[in-house]
Coordinates of C-alpha atoms in Angstrom, one line a residue:
M24 CA 16.4 -47.5 5.3
D25 CA 16.1 -43.7 5.3
G26 CA 13.7 -43.3 8.3
F27 CA 10.7 -42.7 6.1
G28 CA 9.5 -46.2 5.6
G29 CA 12.2 -47.3 3.2
S30 CA 10.9 -45.5 0.1
E31 CA 10.2 -42.0 -1.1
E32 CA 6.4 -42.6 -1.0
W33 CA 6.2 -40.1 1.9
M34 CA 6.8 -37.4 -0.6
F35 CA 3.7 -38.2 -2.5
T36 CA 1.6 -38.3 0.6
I37 CA 2.9 -35.2 2.4
A38 CA 3.3 -32.9 -0.7
P39 CA -0.5 -32.7 -1.5
E40 CA -1.3 -32.0 2.1
F41 CA 1.4 -29.3 2.2
I42 CA 0.1 -27.7 -1.0
G43 CA -3.5 -27.8 0.4
I44 CA -2.4 -26.2 3.7
M45 CA -0.5 -23.4 1.7
F46 CA -3.6 -22.8 -0.4
V47 CA -5.8 -22.4 2.7
I48 CA -3.3 -20.0 4.3
L49 CA -3.1 -17.9 1.1
F50 CA -6.9 -17.9 0.9
I51 CA -7.2 -16.7 4.5
I52 CA -4.6 -13.9 3.8
I53 CA -6.6 -12.7 0.8
I54 CA -9.9 -12.7 2.7
F55 CA -8.3 -10.9 5.6
Q56 CA -6.8 -8.2 3.2
L57 CA -10.2 -7.7 1.5
F58 CA -11.9 -7.4 4.9
N59 CA -9.4 -4.8 6.2
G60 CA -9.7 -2.8 3.0
A61 CA -13.5 -2.7 3.2
R62 CA -13.3 -1.8 6.9
Q63 CA -10.9 1.1 6.2
R64 CA -13.1 2.3 3.3
K65 CA -16.2 2.3 5.6
K66 CA -14.3 4.1 8.3
N67 CA -13.2 6.8 5.9
E68 CA -16.7 7.2 4.6
E69 CA -18.0 7.7 8.2
S70 CA -15.2 10.2 9.1
P71 CA -15.8 13.9 8.8
R72 CA -14.3 15.7 5.8
L73 CA -11.7 18.1 7.4
T74 CA -9.9 21.1 5.9
V75 CA -7.1 22.3 8.1
P76 CA -3.9 24.4 7.9
A77 CA -0.9 22.2 7.2
V78 CA 2.7 22.2 5.9
V79 CA 4.2 19.7 3.5
K80 CA 7.0 18.3 5.6
S81 CA 8.4 15.5 3.4
K82 CA 7.8 13.5 0.2
R83 CA 8.8 9.9 -0.6
T84 CA 8.2 7.2 -3.1
K85 CA 8.1 3.5 -2.9
V86 CA 9.1 1.7 -6.1
T87 CA 8.3 -2.0 -6.6
R88 CA 10.0 -3.8 -9.5
H89 CA 8.4 -6.8 -11.2
A90 CA 10.2 -9.2 -13.4
H91 CA 8.6 -11.9 -15.5
T92 CA 10.3 -14.7 -17.4
S93 CA 8.4 -16.9 -19.8
D94 CA 9.1 -20.5 -20.9
Q95 CA 11.1 -19.1 -23.8
H96 CA 13.4 -17.3 -21.3
I97 CA 12.1 -13.9 -22.4
S98 CA 12.0 -11.6 -19.5
S99 CA 10.2 -8.3 -19.1
H100 CA 10.6 -5.8 -16.3
R101 CA 8.1 -3.3 -15.1
S102 CA 7.8 -1.2 -12.0
S103 CA 5.1 0.6 -10.0
T104 CA 5.5 3.6 -7.9
I105 CA 3.5 4.7 -4.9
Y106 CA 3.8 8.3 -3.8
F107 CA 3.5 9.6 -0.3
S108 CA 3.6 13.0 1.4
T109 CA 3.8 13.9 5.0
F110 CA 1.8 16.9 6.3
E111 CA 2.3 18.6 9.6
F112 CA -0.7 20.3 11.3
E113 CA -0.6 23.4 13.5
G114 CA -0.4 21.4 16.7
G115 CA 2.7 19.5 15.5
D116 CA 1.0 16.3 14.6
R117 CA 2.0 14.7 11.3
F118 CA 0.2 12.4 9.0
E119 CA 1.3 10.6 5.8
F120 CA -1.0 10.2 2.9
P121 CA -0.6 8.1 -0.3
L122 CA -1.1 10.4 -3.4
S123 CA -1.4 10.1 -7.1
G124 CA 1.7 11.0 -9.1
T125 CA 0.0 14.2 -10.3
E126 CA -0.8 15.4 -6.8
F127 CA 2.7 14.4 -5.7
G128 CA 4.3 16.4 -8.4
M129 CA 2.3 19.5 -7.5
L130 CA 3.7 19.6 -3.9
A131 CA 7.0 20.8 -2.7
E132 CA 8.5 20.3 0.8
G133 CA 7.8 23.4 2.8
D134 CA 4.5 24.3 1.0
S135 CA 1.9 25.7 3.4
G136 CA -1.8 25.8 2.8
T137 CA -4.9 23.9 3.6
L138 CA -5.2 20.2 3.5
T139 CA -8.5 18.4 2.9
F140 CA -8.8 14.8 4.0
Q141 CA -11.4 12.3 5.2
G142 CA -10.1 9.6 7.5
T143 CA -7.0 8.3 5.8
R144 CA -8.1 9.5 2.4
Y145 CA -6.3 12.5 0.9
L146 CA -8.7 14.8 -0.9
G147 CA -6.5 17.8 -1.8
F148 CA -4.1 20.5 -0.8
A149 CA -4.6 24.2 -1.6
R150 CA -1.3 26.1 -1.4
K151 CA -1.3 29.4 0.4
D152 CA -0.5 32.4 -1.8
H153 CA 2.6 34.1 -0.4
G154 CA 2.1 37.2 -2.5
V155 CA 4.4 36.1 -5.3
S156 CA 3.5 37.4 -8.7

């Protein structure tokens, strides 16, 4: 006797319950993420649009790699990149914004200018002309 009633029937009674519980947990996580995204979007919309002097302090990327293998053992790989830049305001406060690849490429660490943002949403950066021709 193995402690589970002498047979492996317990597997067929517990497994469906376990799968059901995991489905409910996954569903709750998805709903929670959607709610948080909508809440942040609303908060950004209600925030004032600010344009302030700032300096680009740092830039970074986050690369996520995805691999897919089919039934025929053919695998494909792809990746996605999220771009971030940290800006420092005159008072010394810093804030990091996610950017598009194009915006990211147009910035260099040490650039100074005016940053426009609304809540946590990056809207643009106008580099200050340093008299370079």
